[in-house]
PDB file of C-alpha atoms in Angstrom:
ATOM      1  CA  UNK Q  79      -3.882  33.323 -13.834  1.00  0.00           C
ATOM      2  CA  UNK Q  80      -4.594  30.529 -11.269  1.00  0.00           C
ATOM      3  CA  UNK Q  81      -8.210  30.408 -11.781  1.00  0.00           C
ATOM      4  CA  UNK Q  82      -7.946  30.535 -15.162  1.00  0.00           C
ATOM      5  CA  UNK Q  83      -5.218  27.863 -15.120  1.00  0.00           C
ATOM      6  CA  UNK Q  84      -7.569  25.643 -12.791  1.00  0.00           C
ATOM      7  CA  UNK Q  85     -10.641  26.260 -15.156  1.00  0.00           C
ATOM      8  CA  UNK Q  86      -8.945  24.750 -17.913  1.00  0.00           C
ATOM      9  CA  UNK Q  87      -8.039  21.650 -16.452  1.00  0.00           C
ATOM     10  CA  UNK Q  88      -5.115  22.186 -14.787  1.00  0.00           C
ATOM     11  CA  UNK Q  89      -4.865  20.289 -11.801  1.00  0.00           C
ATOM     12  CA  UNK Q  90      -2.894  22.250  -8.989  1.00  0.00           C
ATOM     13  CA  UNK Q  91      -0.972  25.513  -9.191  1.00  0.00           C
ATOM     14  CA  UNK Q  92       1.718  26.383  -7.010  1.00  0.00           C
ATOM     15  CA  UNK Q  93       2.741  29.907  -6.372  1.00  0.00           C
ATOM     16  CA  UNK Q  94       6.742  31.347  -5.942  1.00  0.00           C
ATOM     17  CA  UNK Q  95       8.536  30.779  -3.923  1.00  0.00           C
ATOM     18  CA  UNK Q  96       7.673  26.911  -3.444  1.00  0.00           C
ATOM     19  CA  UNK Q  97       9.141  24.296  -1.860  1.00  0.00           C
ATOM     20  CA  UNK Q  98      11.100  21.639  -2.833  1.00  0.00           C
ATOM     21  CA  UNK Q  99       8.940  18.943  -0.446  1.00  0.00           C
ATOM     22  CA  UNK Q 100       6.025  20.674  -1.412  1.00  0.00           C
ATOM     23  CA  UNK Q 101       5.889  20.349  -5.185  1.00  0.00           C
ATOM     24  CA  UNK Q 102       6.878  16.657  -4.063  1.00  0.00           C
ATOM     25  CA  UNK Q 103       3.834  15.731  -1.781  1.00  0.00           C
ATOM     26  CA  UNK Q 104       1.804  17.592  -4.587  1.00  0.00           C
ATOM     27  CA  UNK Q 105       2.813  15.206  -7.313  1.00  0.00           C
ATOM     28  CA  UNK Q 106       2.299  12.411  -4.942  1.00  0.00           C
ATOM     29  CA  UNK Q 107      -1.274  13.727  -4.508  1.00  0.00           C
ATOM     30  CA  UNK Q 108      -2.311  13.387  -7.728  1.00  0.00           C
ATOM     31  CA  UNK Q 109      -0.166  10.323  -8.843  1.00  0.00           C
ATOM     32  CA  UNK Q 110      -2.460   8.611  -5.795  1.00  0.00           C
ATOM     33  CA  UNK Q 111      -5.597   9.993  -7.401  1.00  0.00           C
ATOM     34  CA  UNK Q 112      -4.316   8.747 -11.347  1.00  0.00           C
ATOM     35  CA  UNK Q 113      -3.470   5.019 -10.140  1.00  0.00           C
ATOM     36  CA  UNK Q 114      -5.350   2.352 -12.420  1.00  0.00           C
ATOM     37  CA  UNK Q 115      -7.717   0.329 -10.859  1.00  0.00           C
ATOM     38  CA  UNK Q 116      -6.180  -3.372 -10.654  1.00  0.00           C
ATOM     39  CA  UNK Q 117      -8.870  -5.716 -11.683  1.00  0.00           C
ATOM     40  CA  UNK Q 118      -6.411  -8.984 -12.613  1.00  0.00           C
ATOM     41  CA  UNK Q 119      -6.333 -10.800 -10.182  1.00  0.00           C
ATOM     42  CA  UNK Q 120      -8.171  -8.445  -7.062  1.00  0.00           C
ATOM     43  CA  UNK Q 121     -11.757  -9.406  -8.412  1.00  0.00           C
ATOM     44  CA  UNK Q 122     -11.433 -13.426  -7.618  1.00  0.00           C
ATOM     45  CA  UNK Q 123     -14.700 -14.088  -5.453  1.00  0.00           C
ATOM     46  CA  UNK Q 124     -12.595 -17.278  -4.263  1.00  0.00           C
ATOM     47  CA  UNK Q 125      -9.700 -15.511  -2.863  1.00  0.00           C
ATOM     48  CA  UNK Q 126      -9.172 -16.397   1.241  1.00  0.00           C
ATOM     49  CA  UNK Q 127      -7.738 -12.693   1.738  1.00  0.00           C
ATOM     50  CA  UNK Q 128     -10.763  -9.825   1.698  1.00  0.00           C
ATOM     51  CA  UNK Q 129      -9.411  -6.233   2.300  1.00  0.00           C
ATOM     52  CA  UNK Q 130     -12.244  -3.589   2.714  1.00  0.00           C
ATOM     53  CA  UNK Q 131     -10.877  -0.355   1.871  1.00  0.00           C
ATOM     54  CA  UNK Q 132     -13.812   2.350   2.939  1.00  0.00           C
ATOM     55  CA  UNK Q 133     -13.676  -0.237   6.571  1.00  0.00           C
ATOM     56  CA  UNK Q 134     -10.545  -0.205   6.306  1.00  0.00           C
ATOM     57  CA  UNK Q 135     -10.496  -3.912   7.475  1.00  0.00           C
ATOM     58  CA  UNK Q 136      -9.034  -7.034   5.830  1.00  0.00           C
ATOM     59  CA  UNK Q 137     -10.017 -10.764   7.079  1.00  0.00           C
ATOM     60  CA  UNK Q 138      -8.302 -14.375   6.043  1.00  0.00           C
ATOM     61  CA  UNK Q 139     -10.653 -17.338   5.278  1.00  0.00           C
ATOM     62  CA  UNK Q 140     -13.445 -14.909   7.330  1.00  0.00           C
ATOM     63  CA  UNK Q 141     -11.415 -14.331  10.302  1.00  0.00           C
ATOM     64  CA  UNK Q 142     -10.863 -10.516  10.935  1.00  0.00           C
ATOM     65  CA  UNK Q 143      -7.650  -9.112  11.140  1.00  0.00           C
ATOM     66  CA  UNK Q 144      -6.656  -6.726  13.825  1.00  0.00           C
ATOM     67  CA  UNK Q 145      -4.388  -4.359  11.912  1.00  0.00           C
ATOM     68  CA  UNK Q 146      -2.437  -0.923  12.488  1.00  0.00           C
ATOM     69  CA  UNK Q 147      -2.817   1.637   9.625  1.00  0.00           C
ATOM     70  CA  UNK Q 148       0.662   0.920   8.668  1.00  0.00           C
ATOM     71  CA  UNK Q 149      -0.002  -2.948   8.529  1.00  0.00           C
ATOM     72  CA  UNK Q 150      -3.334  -2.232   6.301  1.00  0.00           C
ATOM     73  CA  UNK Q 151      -1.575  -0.367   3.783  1.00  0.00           C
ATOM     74  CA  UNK Q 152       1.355  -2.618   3.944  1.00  0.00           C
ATOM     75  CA  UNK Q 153      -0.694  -6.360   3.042  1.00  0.00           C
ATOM     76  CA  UNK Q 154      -3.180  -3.957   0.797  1.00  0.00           C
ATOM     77  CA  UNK Q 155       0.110  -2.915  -1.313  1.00  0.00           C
ATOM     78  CA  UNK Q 156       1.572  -6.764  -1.224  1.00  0.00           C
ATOM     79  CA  UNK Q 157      -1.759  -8.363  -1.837  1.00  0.00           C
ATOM     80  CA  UNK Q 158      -2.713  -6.132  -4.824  1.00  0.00           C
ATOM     81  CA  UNK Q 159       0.293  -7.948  -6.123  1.00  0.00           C
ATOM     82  CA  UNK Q 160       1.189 -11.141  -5.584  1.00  0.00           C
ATOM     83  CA  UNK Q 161       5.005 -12.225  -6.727  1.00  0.00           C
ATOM     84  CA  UNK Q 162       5.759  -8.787  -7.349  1.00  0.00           C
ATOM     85  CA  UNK Q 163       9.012  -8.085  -5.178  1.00  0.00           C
ATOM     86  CA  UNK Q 164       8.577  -4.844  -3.758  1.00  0.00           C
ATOM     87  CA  UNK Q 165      11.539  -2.797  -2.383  1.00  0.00           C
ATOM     88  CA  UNK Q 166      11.897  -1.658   1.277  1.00  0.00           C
ATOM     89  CA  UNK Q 167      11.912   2.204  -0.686  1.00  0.00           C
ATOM     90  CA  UNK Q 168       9.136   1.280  -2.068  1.00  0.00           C
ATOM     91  CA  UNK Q 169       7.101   0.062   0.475  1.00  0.00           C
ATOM     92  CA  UNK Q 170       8.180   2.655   2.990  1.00  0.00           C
ATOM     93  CA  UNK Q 171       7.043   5.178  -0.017  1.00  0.00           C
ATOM     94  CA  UNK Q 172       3.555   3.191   0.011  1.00  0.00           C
ATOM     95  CA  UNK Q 173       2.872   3.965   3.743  1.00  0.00           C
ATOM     96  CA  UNK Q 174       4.569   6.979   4.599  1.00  0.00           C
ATOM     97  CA  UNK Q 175       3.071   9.716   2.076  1.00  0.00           C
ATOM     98  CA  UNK Q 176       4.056  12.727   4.581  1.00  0.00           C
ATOM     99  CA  UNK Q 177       8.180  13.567   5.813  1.00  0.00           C
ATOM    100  CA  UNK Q 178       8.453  11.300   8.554  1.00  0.00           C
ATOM    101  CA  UNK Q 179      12.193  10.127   9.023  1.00  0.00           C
ATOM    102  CA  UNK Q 180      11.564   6.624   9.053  1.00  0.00           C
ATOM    103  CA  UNK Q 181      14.681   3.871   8.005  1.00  0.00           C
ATOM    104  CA  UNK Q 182      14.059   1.168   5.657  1.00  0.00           C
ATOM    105  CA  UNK Q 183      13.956  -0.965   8.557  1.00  0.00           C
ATOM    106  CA  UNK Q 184      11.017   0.296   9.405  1.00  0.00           C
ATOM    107  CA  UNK Q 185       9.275  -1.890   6.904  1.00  0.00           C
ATOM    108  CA  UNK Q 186      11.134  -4.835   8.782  1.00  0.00           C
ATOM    109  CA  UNK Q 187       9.376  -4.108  11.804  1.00  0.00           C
ATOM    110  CA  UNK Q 188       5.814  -3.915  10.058  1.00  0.00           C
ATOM    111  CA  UNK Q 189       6.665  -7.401   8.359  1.00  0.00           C
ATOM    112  CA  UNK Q 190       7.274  -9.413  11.596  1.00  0.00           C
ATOM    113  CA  UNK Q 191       4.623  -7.723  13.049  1.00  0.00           C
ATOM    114  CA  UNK Q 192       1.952  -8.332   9.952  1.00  0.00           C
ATOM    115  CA  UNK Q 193       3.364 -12.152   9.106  1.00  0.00           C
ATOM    116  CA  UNK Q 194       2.770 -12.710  12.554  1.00  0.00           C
ATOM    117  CA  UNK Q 195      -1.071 -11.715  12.490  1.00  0.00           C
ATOM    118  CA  UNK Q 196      -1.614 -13.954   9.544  1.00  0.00           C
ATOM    119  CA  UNK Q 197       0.498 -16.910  10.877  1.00  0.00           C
ATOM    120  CA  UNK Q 198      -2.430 -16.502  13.929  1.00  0.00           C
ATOM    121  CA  UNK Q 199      -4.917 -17.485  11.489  1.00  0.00           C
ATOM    122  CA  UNK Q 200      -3.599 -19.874   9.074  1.00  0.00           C
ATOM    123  CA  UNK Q 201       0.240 -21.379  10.093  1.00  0.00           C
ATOM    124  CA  UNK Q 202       0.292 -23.572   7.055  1.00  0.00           C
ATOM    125  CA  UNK Q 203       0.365 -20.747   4.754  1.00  0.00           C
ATOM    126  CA  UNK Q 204       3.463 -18.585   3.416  1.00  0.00           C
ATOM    127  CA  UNK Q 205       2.396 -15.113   3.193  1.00  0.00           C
ATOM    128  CA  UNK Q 206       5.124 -12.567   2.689  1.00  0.00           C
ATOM    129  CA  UNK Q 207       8.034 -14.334   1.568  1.00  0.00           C
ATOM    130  CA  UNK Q 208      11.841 -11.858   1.881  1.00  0.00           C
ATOM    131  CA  UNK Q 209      13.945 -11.768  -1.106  1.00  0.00           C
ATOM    132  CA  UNK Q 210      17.688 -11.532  -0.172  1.00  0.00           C
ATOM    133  CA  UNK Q 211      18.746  -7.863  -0.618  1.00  0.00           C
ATOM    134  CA  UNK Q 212      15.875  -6.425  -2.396  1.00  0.00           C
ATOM    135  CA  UNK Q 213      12.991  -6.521  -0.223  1.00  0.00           C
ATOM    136  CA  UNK Q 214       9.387  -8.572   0.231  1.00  0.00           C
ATOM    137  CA  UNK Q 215       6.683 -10.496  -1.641  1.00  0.00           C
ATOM    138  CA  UNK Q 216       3.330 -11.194  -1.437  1.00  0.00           C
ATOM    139  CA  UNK Q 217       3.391 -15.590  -1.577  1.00  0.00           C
ATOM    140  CA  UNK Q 218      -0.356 -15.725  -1.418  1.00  0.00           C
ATOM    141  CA  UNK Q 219      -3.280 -15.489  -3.606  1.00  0.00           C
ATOM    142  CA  UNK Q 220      -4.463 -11.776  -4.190  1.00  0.00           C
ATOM    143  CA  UNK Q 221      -6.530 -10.334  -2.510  1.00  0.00           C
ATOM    144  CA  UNK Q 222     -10.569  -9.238  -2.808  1.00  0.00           C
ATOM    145  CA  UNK Q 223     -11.032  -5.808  -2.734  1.00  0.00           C
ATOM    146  CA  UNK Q 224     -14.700  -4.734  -1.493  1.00  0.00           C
TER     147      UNK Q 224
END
């Protein structure tokens, strides 16, 4: 039944019993895998923000940034779109894909610690700007994915 399942397109199979968190970081999986491409804004040659994902290194206006894994995905999410107001829920759902008990404060901590990176390179600029009880946006242009 599974093979015959996966043969005709099915994409996972889960045998009884399952768990709960399981069938959940399954789903996540292959929601990661089905995400559409952003091409809106991502694509502009001009933009001062450049985020190499198979690097996994970003630079502003050519200047490298020295970034945790946490702080990658974190300005990669935010960049990808710009004015979009992301929720601390979401964001923490962004970088944490595995069960790690983590408080929405967490994403507080990654924020200071990111805004100050790009503050190093360029002080005149507003990068990640806090909306008042729902979470954080992206103030910049978007970013270049390469």
């Amino acid at each position: 039944d599974r093979l015959l399942g996966l043969e005709i397109g099915a994409d996972d199979y889960i045998c009884k019993p399952y768990s709960p968190r399981e069938v959940v970081a399954r789903v996540k999986t292959i929601l990661r895998r089905c995400k559409p491409q952003r091409e809106l804004q991502q694509q502009d040659a001009e933009s001062p923000l450049m985020i190499d994902e198979s690097r996994f290194q970003a630079s502003w206006c050519g200047k490298a940034l020295d970034l945790t894994p946490a702080e990658f995905r974190l300005l990669k999410t935010l960049s990808l779109e710009p004015g979009k107001v992301f929720s601390r829920e979401q964001l923490l759902n962004h970088l944490y894909d595995d069960y790690r008990v983590v408080t929405d404060r967490t994403i507080d901590s990654h924020i200071k610690n990111l805004r100050r990176k790009l503050e190093s390179l360029d002080a005149e600029q507003s990068f990640i700007r806090a909306v008042y009880g729902v979470g954080y946006r992206w103030e910049a242009d978007a970013c270049r994915l390469v």
